Coordinates of C-alpha atoms and ligand atoms in Angstrom, one line a residue:
Chain A
X1 CA 0.0 0.0 0.0
X2 CA 2.8 2.4 0.9
X3 CA 4.3 1.8 -2.5
X4 CA 1.1 2.5 -4.2
X5 CA 0.7 5.8 -2.3
X6 CA 3.9 7.1 -3.9
X7 CA 2.8 6.7 -7.5
X8 CA -0.9 7.2 -6.9
X9 CA -2.2 10.8 -7.2
X10 CA -5.6 9.6 -5.9
X11 CA -5.9 6.7 -3.5
X12 CA -9.0 5.6 -1.7
X13 CA -8.9 2.9 0.9
X14 CA -12.1 1.2 2.2
X15 CA -14.2 4.4 1.6
X16 CA -17.9 4.3 2.4
X17 CA -20.2 7.2 2.4
X18 CA -23.5 7.1 4.3
X19 CA -26.0 10.0 4.0
X20 CA -28.4 10.3 6.9
X21 CA -30.7 8.7 7.6
X22 CA -30.3 5.6 5.5
X23 CA -28.6 6.1 2.1
X24 CA -25.4 4.2 1.6
X25 CA -24.1 6.1 -1.5
X26 CA -20.6 4.4 -1.6
X27 CA -19.6 1.1 0.0
X28 CA -16.0 0.0 0.6
X29 CA -14.4 1.7 -2.4
X30 CA -10.7 1.0 -3.1
X31 CA -9.4 3.1 -5.9
X32 CA -5.9 3.9 -7.1
X33 CA -5.3 6.4 -9.9
X34 CA -1.8 7.2 -11.0
X35 CA -0.5 10.6 -12.1
X36 CA -1.5 11.4 -15.7
X37 CA -4.2 8.8 -16.0
X38 CA -7.5 9.4 -17.8
X39 CA -10.4 7.5 -16.1
X40 CA -14.0 7.2 -16.9
X41 CA -16.4 6.7 -14.0
X42 CA -19.7 5.2 -15.2
X43 CA -22.8 3.8 -13.7
X44 CA -26.5 4.3 -13.6
X45 CA -28.1 7.4 -12.1
X46 CA -27.9 7.4 -8.3
X47 CA -25.0 4.9 -8.3
X48 CA -22.7 7.3 -6.4
X49 CA -20.6 9.0 -9.1
X50 CA -21.1 12.5 -7.9
X51 CA -20.6 11.4 -4.3
X52 CA -17.2 9.9 -5.2
X53 CA -16.1 13.1 -6.8
X54 CA -17.4 15.2 -4.0
X55 CA -15.3 13.2 -1.6
X56 CA -12.2 13.9 -3.7
X57 CA -12.5 17.7 -3.5
X58 CA -13.5 17.6 0.2
X59 CA -17.1 18.8 -0.3
X60 CA -18.0 15.7 1.7
X61 CA -16.1 13.6 4.3
X62 CA -16.1 9.8 4.0
X63 CA -18.0 8.0 6.7
X64 CA -15.4 5.2 6.8
X65 CA -12.0 4.9 5.1
X66 CA -9.3 7.3 4.1
X67 CA -8.5 9.2 0.9
X68 CA -5.0 10.4 -0.2
X69 CA -4.6 13.1 -2.7
X70 CA -1.1 13.6 -4.0
X71 CA 0.2 11.8 -0.9
X72 CA -1.9 14.0 1.5
X73 CA -4.5 12.3 3.7
X74 CA -7.7 14.3 3.3
X75 CA -8.8 13.6 6.9
X76 CA -5.8 15.7 8.1
X77 CA -6.6 18.8 6.0
X78 CA -7.3 21.9 8.0
X79 CA -9.9 24.5 7.0
X80 CA -7.1 26.9 6.1
X81 CA -5.3 24.4 3.9
X82 CA -8.5 23.4 2.1
X83 CA -8.5 26.3 -0.5
X84 CA -4.9 25.4 -1.5
X85 CA -5.9 21.8 -2.0
X86 CA -8.9 22.8 -4.1
X87 CA -6.8 24.9 -6.4
X88 CA -5.0 21.8 -7.5
X89 CA -8.3 20.3 -8.6
X90 CA -10.5 21.7 -11.4
X91 CA -14.1 20.6 -11.0
X92 CA -16.8 20.6 -13.7
X93 CA -19.9 20.4 -11.7
X94 CA -22.9 18.5 -12.9
X95 CA -25.0 21.6 -12.1
X96 CA -22.3 23.9 -13.4
X97 CA -22.3 26.2 -10.3
X98 CA -21.7 29.4 -12.2
X99 CA -22.0 32.9 -10.7
X100 CA -25.3 34.1 -12.2
X101 CA -24.5 37.8 -11.8
X102 CA -21.0 37.6 -13.3
X103 CA -20.1 37.5 -16.9
X104 CA -18.7 34.5 -18.7
X105 CA -15.3 36.2 -18.5
X106 CA -15.6 36.9 -14.8
X107 CA -16.7 33.3 -14.1
X108 CA -13.7 31.8 -15.9
X109 CA -11.3 34.4 -14.4
X110 CA -12.5 33.6 -10.9
X111 CA -10.5 30.4 -10.6
X112 CA -7.3 32.4 -11.4
X113 CA -8.3 35.4 -9.2
X114 CA -8.7 33.2 -6.1
X115 CA -5.0 32.3 -6.4
X116 CA -4.1 36.0 -6.2
X117 CA -3.4 36.6 -9.9
X118 CA -4.4 40.1 -11.1
X119 CA -6.3 41.3 -14.1
X120 CA -3.5 42.0 -16.5
X121 CA -1.9 38.6 -16.2
X122 CA -5.0 36.5 -16.5
X123 CA -7.0 38.3 -19.3
X124 CA -5.2 36.8 -22.2
X125 CA -5.3 33.3 -20.8
X126 CA -9.0 33.5 -19.9
X127 CA -9.9 34.8 -23.4
X128 CA -7.9 32.0 -24.9
X129 CA -9.7 29.3 -23.0
X130 CA -13.1 30.8 -23.7
X131 CA -12.2 30.8 -27.4
X132 CA -11.2 27.2 -27.1
X133 CA -14.6 26.1 -25.8
X134 CA -16.2 28.1 -28.6
X135 CA -17.7 31.0 -26.6
X136 CA -15.5 33.8 -27.9
X137 CA -18.5 35.8 -29.1
X138 CA -20.4 35.4 -25.8
X139 CA -17.6 36.5 -23.4
X140 CA -19.6 39.4 -22.0
X141 CA -22.9 37.4 -21.5
X142 CA -24.2 36.3 -18.2
X143 CA -25.1 32.6 -17.5
X144 CA -28.9 33.1 -17.6
X145 CA -28.4 34.4 -21.2
X146 CA -26.7 31.1 -22.3
X147 CA -28.1 27.7 -23.3
X148 CA -27.5 24.7 -21.1
X149 CA -24.7 23.5 -23.4
X150 CA -23.0 26.9 -23.4
X151 CA -23.1 27.1 -19.6
X152 CA -21.6 23.7 -19.4
X153 CA -18.7 24.9 -21.6
X154 CA -18.2 27.9 -19.3
X155 CA -18.0 25.4 -16.4
X156 CA -15.4 23.5 -18.3
X157 CA -13.4 26.6 -19.1
X158 CA -13.4 27.6 -15.5
X159 CA -12.3 24.2 -14.3
X160 CA -9.3 24.1 -16.6
X161 CA -8.3 27.8 -16.5
X162 CA -5.7 27.6 -13.7
X163 CA -4.1 24.4 -15.2
X164 CA -4.9 22.1 -12.2
X165 CA -3.1 18.8 -11.6
X166 CA -6.4 17.0 -11.5
X167 CA -9.7 17.5 -13.3
X168 CA -12.9 16.0 -12.0
X169 CA -15.6 16.3 -14.6
X170 CA -19.1 15.4 -13.6
X171 CA -21.2 14.7 -16.8
X172 CA -19.2 17.4 -18.8
X173 CA -21.1 16.4 -22.0
X174 CA -24.5 15.9 -20.5
X175 CA -26.1 18.7 -22.5
X176 CA -24.0 18.7 -25.6
X177 CA -24.6 17.3 -29.1
X178 CA -22.2 14.9 -30.6
X179 CA -19.7 17.4 -32.2
X180 CA -19.6 19.5 -29.0
X181 CA -19.2 16.4 -26.8
X182 CA -16.3 15.3 -29.0
X183 CA -14.8 18.7 -28.7
X184 CA -15.0 18.7 -24.9
X185 CA -13.5 15.3 -24.9
X186 CA -10.6 16.5 -27.0
X187 CA -10.0 19.4 -24.7
X188 CA -9.8 17.0 -21.8
X189 CA -7.5 14.7 -23.8
X190 CA -5.2 17.6 -24.6
X191 CA -4.9 18.5 -21.0
X192 CA -4.3 14.8 -20.2
X193 CA -1.6 14.8 -22.8
X194 CA 0.1 17.7 -20.9
X195 CA 0.0 15.5 -17.8
X196 CA -3.2 16.4 -16.1
X197 CA -5.0 13.5 -14.3
X198 CA -8.6 13.3 -15.3
X199 CA -11.6 11.6 -13.9
X200 CA -14.7 12.0 -16.0
X201 CA -18.0 10.8 -14.6
X202 CA -20.5 10.1 -17.3
X203 CA -23.2 7.7 -18.5
X204 CA -22.6 9.0 -22.0
X205 CA -21.6 5.7 -23.8
X206 CA -20.3 7.7 -26.8
X207 CA -17.4 8.8 -24.7
X208 CA -16.1 5.5 -23.3
X209 CA -17.5 2.9 -25.8
X210 CA -14.3 2.8 -27.8
X211 CA -12.8 1.2 -24.7
X212 CA -9.3 2.4 -25.0
X213 CA -9.4 4.2 -21.6
X214 CA -9.8 2.7 -18.1
X215 CA -13.4 2.7 -17.2
X216 CA -14.7 2.3 -13.6
X217 CA -18.2 1.1 -13.1
X218 CA -20.3 1.9 -10.0
X219 CA -23.4 0.0 -9.1
X220 CA -25.3 1.0 -6.0
X221 CA -22.2 2.5 -4.5
X222 CA -20.0 -0.6 -5.2
X223 CA -17.1 -0.1 -7.5
X224 CA -16.1 -2.8 -10.0
X225 CA -12.7 -1.8 -11.0
X226 CA -11.1 -3.7 -13.9
Chain B
X1 CA -2.8 42.3 -4.0
X2 CA -5.1 44.9 -2.4
X3 CA -6.1 46.4 -5.6
X4 CA -8.2 43.6 -7.0
X5 CA -10.0 43.3 -3.6
X6 CA -11.0 47.0 -3.9
X7 CA -12.1 46.5 -7.5
X8 CA -14.2 43.5 -6.5
X9 CA -15.7 45.4 -3.5
X10 CA -16.8 48.2 -5.7
X11 CA -18.1 46.2 -8.6
X12 CA -20.1 44.3 -6.0
X13 CA -21.2 47.6 -4.5
X14 CA -22.6 48.6 -7.9
X15 CA -24.5 45.4 -8.2
X16 CA -26.3 45.9 -4.8
X17 CA -26.5 49.7 -4.9
X18 CA -29.9 50.0 -3.2
X19 CA -29.0 48.0 -0.1
X20 CA -25.6 49.7 0.1
X21 CA -27.2 53.1 0.0
X22 CA -29.7 52.2 2.7
X23 CA -27.0 51.0 5.0
X24 CA -25.0 54.1 4.3
X25 CA -28.0 56.3 5.1
X26 CA -28.6 54.5 8.4
X27 CA -24.9 55.0 9.3
X28 CA -25.2 58.7 8.3
X29 CA -28.3 59.2 10.4
X30 CA -26.9 57.6 13.5
X31 CA -23.6 59.6 13.2
X32 CA -25.7 62.7 12.4
X33 CA -27.7 62.5 15.6
X34 CA -24.5 61.9 17.6
X35 CA -22.6 64.8 16.0
X36 CA -25.6 67.1 16.5
X37 CA -25.8 66.3 20.2
X38 CA -22.1 66.7 20.5
X39 CA -22.2 70.0 18.6
X40 CA -24.9 71.4 21.0
X41 CA -23.0 70.1 24.0
X42 CA -19.7 71.8 22.9
X43 CA -21.5 75.1 22.3
X44 CA -23.3 75.0 25.6
X45 CA -20.0 74.3 27.3
X46 CA -18.5 77.2 25.4
X47 CA -21.3 79.6 26.5
X48 CA -20.8 78.5 30.1
X49 CA -17.1 79.1 29.9
X50 CA -17.5 82.5 28.4
X51 CA -20.0 83.6 30.9
X52 CA -18.2 81.9 33.7
X53 CA -15.2 84.1 32.8
X54 CA -16.9 87.3 31.9
X55 CA -19.6 87.3 34.5
X56 CA -17.2 87.2 37.5
X57 CA -18.7 88.7 40.7
X58 CA -19.5 92.4 40.7
X59 CA -19.1 94.2 44.0
X60 CA -21.4 97.2 44.4
X61 CA -20.3 99.8 46.9
X62 CA -22.5 102.0 49.0
X63 CA -23.0 105.4 47.5
X64 CA -21.6 107.2 50.5
X65 CA -18.2 105.5 50.3
X66 CA -15.6 108.3 50.0
X67 CA -13.5 108.3 46.9
X68 CA -10.3 108.0 49.0
X69 CA -11.3 104.5 50.2
X70 CA -11.5 103.2 46.6
X71 CA -7.8 102.3 46.3
X72 CA -7.8 100.5 49.6
X73 CA -10.8 98.4 48.6
X74 CA -9.1 97.7 45.3
X75 CA -6.0 96.4 47.1
X76 CA -8.1 94.2 49.4
X77 CA -10.0 92.7 46.5
X78 CA -6.9 92.0 44.3
X79 CA -5.3 90.1 47.2
X80 CA -8.2 87.7 47.6
X81 CA -7.3 84.1 46.5
X82 CA -8.7 83.3 43.1
X83 CA -9.0 86.9 41.9
X84 CA -7.1 87.5 38.7
X85 CA -8.0 91.1 37.9
X86 CA -10.1 93.8 39.3
X87 CA -11.8 96.6 37.3
X88 CA -13.2 99.7 38.9
X89 CA -16.4 101.1 37.3
X90 CA -17.2 104.6 38.4
X91 CA -20.8 105.9 38.4
X92 CA -19.9 107.9 35.2
X93 CA -18.5 104.7 33.5
X94 CA -21.6 102.9 34.4
X95 CA -23.8 105.7 33.0
X96 CA -21.8 105.7 29.7
X97 CA -22.2 101.9 29.3
X98 CA -25.9 102.3 29.9
X99 CA -26.1 105.0 27.2
X100 CA -24.2 102.8 24.7
X101 CA -26.4 99.9 25.5
X102 CA -29.6 101.9 24.9
X103 CA -28.2 103.5 21.7
X104 CA -31.2 105.4 20.1
X105 CA -33.2 105.3 23.3
X106 CA -30.6 107.1 25.3
X107 CA -32.8 110.2 25.6
X108 CA -34.7 108.6 28.4
X109 CA -31.6 109.1 30.6
X110 CA -31.7 112.9 29.9
X111 CA -31.5 114.8 33.1
X112 CA -30.8 111.8 35.2
X113 CA -28.1 112.3 37.9
X114 CA -25.1 110.2 36.9
X115 CA -24.6 109.4 40.6
X116 CA -27.8 107.4 40.7
X117 CA -25.7 104.3 39.7
X118 CA -23.4 103.0 42.5
X119 CA -19.7 102.6 41.9
X120 CA -18.6 99.0 41.5
X121 CA -15.7 96.6 41.1
X122 CA -15.8 93.8 38.5
X123 CA -13.7 90.8 39.5
X124 CA -12.1 88.4 37.1
X125 CA -11.7 85.0 38.6
X126 CA -8.8 82.6 37.7
X127 CA -9.9 79.6 35.7
X128 CA -8.9 77.2 38.4
X129 CA -11.1 79.0 40.9
X130 CA -14.1 79.2 38.7
X131 CA -16.5 77.1 40.6
X132 CA -19.9 78.0 41.9
X133 CA -19.0 76.9 45.4
X134 CA -15.8 78.9 45.6
X135 CA -17.4 82.0 44.1
X136 CA -20.5 82.0 46.3
X137 CA -18.5 81.7 49.6
X138 CA -16.1 84.4 48.4
X139 CA -19.1 86.6 47.6
X140 CA -20.5 85.9 51.0
X141 CA -17.3 87.1 52.7
X142 CA -17.1 90.3 50.6
X143 CA -20.7 91.1 51.3
X144 CA -19.9 91.5 55.0
X145 CA -17.4 94.4 54.3
X146 CA -18.8 97.7 55.7
X147 CA -18.3 99.6 52.4
X148 CA -20.1 96.9 50.3
X149 CA -23.7 97.4 49.3
X150 CA -24.2 94.0 47.6
X151 CA -22.3 91.4 45.6
X152 CA -23.9 89.9 42.4
X153 CA -22.7 86.9 40.5
X154 CA -24.2 84.8 37.9
X155 CA -24.7 81.9 40.3
X156 CA -28.3 81.0 39.5
X157 CA -28.3 80.6 35.8
X158 CA -24.6 79.7 35.3
X159 CA -25.0 77.1 38.0
X160 CA -28.1 75.8 36.3
X161 CA -26.5 75.8 32.9
X162 CA -23.5 73.8 34.3
X163 CA -25.8 71.3 35.9
X164 CA -27.7 71.0 32.6
X165 CA -24.4 70.5 30.7
X166 CA -23.4 67.7 33.1
X167 CA -26.7 66.0 32.4
X168 CA -26.4 66.7 28.7
X169 CA -22.9 65.1 28.7
X170 CA -24.4 61.9 30.0
X171 CA -27.1 62.1 27.3
X172 CA -24.4 62.4 24.7
X173 CA -22.5 59.4 26.0
X174 CA -25.6 57.3 26.3
X175 CA -26.9 58.4 22.8
X176 CA -23.5 57.6 21.3
X177 CA -23.7 54.1 22.9
X178 CA -27.2 53.4 21.6
X179 CA -26.5 54.9 18.2
X180 CA -23.5 52.7 17.9
X181 CA -25.6 49.7 18.8
X182 CA -28.3 50.6 16.3
X183 CA -25.7 51.2 13.5
X184 CA -24.0 47.9 14.4
X185 CA -27.3 46.1 14.4
X186 CA -28.3 47.5 11.0
X187 CA -24.9 46.9 9.5
X188 CA -24.7 43.3 10.7
X189 CA -28.2 42.5 9.6
X190 CA -27.5 43.9 6.1
X191 CA -24.3 41.8 6.1
X192 CA -26.3 38.7 7.1
X193 CA -28.8 39.4 4.4
X194 CA -26.1 39.9 1.8
X195 CA -24.4 36.7 2.9
X196 CA -27.7 34.9 2.8
X197 CA -28.6 36.3 -0.6
X198 CA -25.2 35.2 -1.9
X199 CA -25.0 31.8 -0.1
X200 CA -24.6 30.0 -3.4
X201 CA -22.0 32.5 -4.7
X202 CA -19.9 32.1 -1.5
X203 CA -20.2 28.3 -1.7
X204 CA -18.9 28.4 -5.3
X205 CA -16.1 30.7 -4.2
X206 CA -15.2 28.1 -1.6
X207 CA -15.3 25.3 -4.1
X208 CA -13.0 26.9 -6.6
X209 CA -10.4 27.4 -3.9
X210 CA -11.0 30.9 -2.5
X211 CA -9.6 31.6 1.0
X212 CA -11.8 33.2 3.6
X213 CA -9.8 36.3 3.2
X214 CA -10.7 36.5 -0.5
X215 CA -14.3 36.1 0.3
X216 CA -14.6 38.5 3.3
X217 CA -12.3 41.3 2.2
X218 CA -14.8 42.9 -0.3
X219 CA -17.5 42.9 2.4
X220 CA -15.1 44.6 4.9
X221 CA -14.0 47.2 2.3
X222 CA -17.7 47.9 1.6
X223 CA -18.5 48.4 5.3
X224 CA -15.5 50.6 5.7
X225 CA -16.5 52.8 2.9
X226 CA -20.1 52.9 4.1
X227 CA -18.9 54.1 7.5
X228 CA -16.6 56.6 5.8
X229 CA -19.2 58.0 3.4
X230 CA -22.0 57.9 6.0
X231 CA -20.2 59.7 8.7
X232 CA -18.7 62.2 6.3
X233 CA -22.2 63.0 5.1
X234 CA -23.3 63.5 8.7
X235 CA -20.4 65.8 9.5
X236 CA -21.2 67.7 6.3
X237 CA -24.8 68.1 7.1
X238 CA -24.1 69.4 10.6
X239 CA -21.4 71.7 9.2
X240 CA -23.9 73.3 6.8
X241 CA -26.5 73.6 9.6
X242 CA -23.8 75.3 11.6
X243 CA -23.1 77.8 8.8
X244 CA -26.8 78.6 8.6
X245 CA -27.4 79.0 12.3
X246 CA -24.2 81.0 12.6
X247 CA -25.6 83.6 10.2
X248 CA -28.8 83.9 12.2
X249 CA -27.0 84.2 15.5
X250 CA -24.7 86.9 14.1
X251 CA -27.8 89.0 13.5
X252 CA -28.6 89.2 17.2
X253 CA -26.2 91.8 18.5
X254 CA -27.0 90.8 22.0
X255 CA -25.7 87.3 21.4
X256 CA -22.8 88.7 19.4
X257 CA -20.3 88.0 22.2
X258 CA -21.2 84.3 22.3
X259 CA -20.6 83.1 18.7
X260 CA -21.2 79.6 17.6
X261 CA -18.5 76.9 17.3
X262 CA -18.2 73.9 15.1
X263 CA -16.6 70.7 16.4
X264 CA -12.8 70.9 16.2
X265 CA -11.4 69.3 13.1
X266 CA -9.5 66.6 14.9
X267 CA -12.8 65.5 16.6
X268 CA -14.5 65.4 13.2
X269 CA -11.7 63.3 11.7
X270 CA -11.7 61.0 14.7
X271 CA -15.5 60.5 14.5
X272 CA -15.3 59.6 10.8
X273 CA -12.3 57.3 11.3
X274 CA -13.9 55.6 14.3
X275 CA -17.2 55.1 12.4
X276 CA -15.5 53.6 9.4
X277 CA -13.4 51.3 11.6
X278 CA -16.3 50.2 13.8
X279 CA -18.3 49.3 10.6
X280 CA -15.3 47.3 9.2
X281 CA -14.4 45.5 12.4
X282 CA -18.0 44.7 13.2
X283 CA -18.6 43.3 9.7
X284 CA -15.4 41.2 10.0
X285 CA -16.8 39.9 13.3
X286 CA -20.2 39.1 11.8
X287 CA -18.7 37.4 8.8
X288 CA -16.4 35.4 11.0
X289 CA -19.4 34.1 12.9
X290 CA -21.6 33.3 9.9
X291 CA -19.0 32.0 7.5
X292 CA -17.9 29.1 9.7
X293 CA -19.0 26.1 7.6
Ligands
LIG1 N1 -26.8 15.3 0.1 C1 -27.4 14.1 0.0 N2 -28.1 13.6 1.0 C2 -28.7 12.4 1.0 N3 -28.6 11.6 0.0 C3 -27.8 11.9 -1.1 C4 -27.2 13.2 -1.1 N4 -26.5 13.3 -2.3 C5 -26.7 12.1 -2.9 N5 -27.5 11.3 -2.2 C6 -27.9 9.9 -2.6 O1 -26.7 9.2 -2.8 C7 -26.9 8.3 -3.9 C8 -25.8 8.6 -4.9 O2 -26.0 9.9 -5.5 P1 -25.0 10.5 -6.5 O3 -25.4 11.9 -6.7 O4 -23.6 10.3 -6.1 O5 -25.4 9.7 -7.8 P2 -24.9 9.9 -9.3 O6 -24.2 8.6 -9.7 O7 -24.1 11.1 -9.4 O8 -26.2 10.0 -10.1 P3 -26.5 10.9 -11.5 O9 -25.9 10.0 -12.6 O10 -28.0 11.0 -11.6 O11 -25.8 12.2 -11.3 C9 -28.3 8.6 -4.4 O12 -29.1 7.6 -3.9 C10 -28.7 9.9 -3.9 O13 -30.1 10.0 -3.6
LIG2 MG1 -24.2 12.8 -10.4

């Protein structure tokens, strides 16, 4: 196990998550993901995909078990360390979690601003990423003025903007048509090629059907890892 | 580092302009009431001081006191403890003063014997000795001198004024306390409302890795500027009221000697600085309590 810890960027040991009063969302999950891996996490709705990702960026605490992220035990993270841990992780939320009263630009810039970078430095990079997800002409719009698919792409742009070590994408193509979905996948693959570790939760078979990537399957909170 | 915080604070301020203006108005009103009380207090104190100094005891002599005794009495008075200066007012001087005071109506004094006014001494009391107790016992002693007809001093109303000022000072302090409480309450409830209205936004900020400092600093900058703007407005309003009243007061020649005084500038600056800091510190405190996840 100690050997595995060294090469694994994500390591879950015997993790269970119980929601009160009686939901067992995850049961005895053992998971090792090495640096630079691209992993699909699949399973039916309600099987615990989002819960697993939420555990990884400390939005929830496991009921049982321990998680190591880049060698750091998450149970030992203090509230003041938490922001710095989260900056290493880019998250594409299933419900996007965009700031409604901030423009597309401001939403994407946010993940850089929280790290203390100022306007001049980030503007070019933010614009570049927004172009990359195909929203260059809507940079000044606000989330309520965008379609579902466009909002999803803003969420992706924000998650990747500060070049995190790990990207957790929760249904990043849920609202996209085939060409758009492929494009999102190619953005993720590009980042992966640069060394970013990626976990992509989805039940979109178009993404993982080709089978050349490791695919984890969750059923009722139980992980069948190949 | 501080610059983007200020930028965020003010772009945020623009988004919630209405609430921000309401809070600023409440701060302004609270500080206004306080400054106004304080202004009245300072001016009353000033009046009491002027009259306390100018209306020293006046010693009226009997009319039959021979002129040769005057220097002796002068020497006796000037040697009394607490007496700073003594001014002799002859019956003629007194008559001339009366004529000046009456101005156009001075004809009524035509044919009046200038000796009908008694000669008197005006005493100026040292500031340290200016106390109603001291002055009344001194007056009592002088009154027993054989040459003295009577001693007058502004005991009744100066004493009354001073007692009133003492009560007023307590009112100022208590009102400051309650106004501080009101302002703090309003500021903290607007902050709570703002935090509540932006619960989701704050949660998102947490999720993308914002520190608590990043989240709370704009709120604190906003509160600071609300305190700054609100209290400056209050000081400005009182200042313009002061200019207006001063003009009216100046038209009454009788009150001419009193004048009206605005708060000293260091006091104004301190009140503004304290208001701004209290708003900021109180906001930081409220956020600290409500942001604990
Ligand atoms: N906050 C919560 N409180 C209680 N139960 C929860 C909570 N969040 C999730 N659950 C339950 O935990 C289980 C797993 O939910 P989760 O959101 O992880 O599923 P999912 O695989 O992401 O589903 P989907 O594909 O629909 O997004 C579900 O039964 C869900 O009802
Ligand atoms: Mg989900």
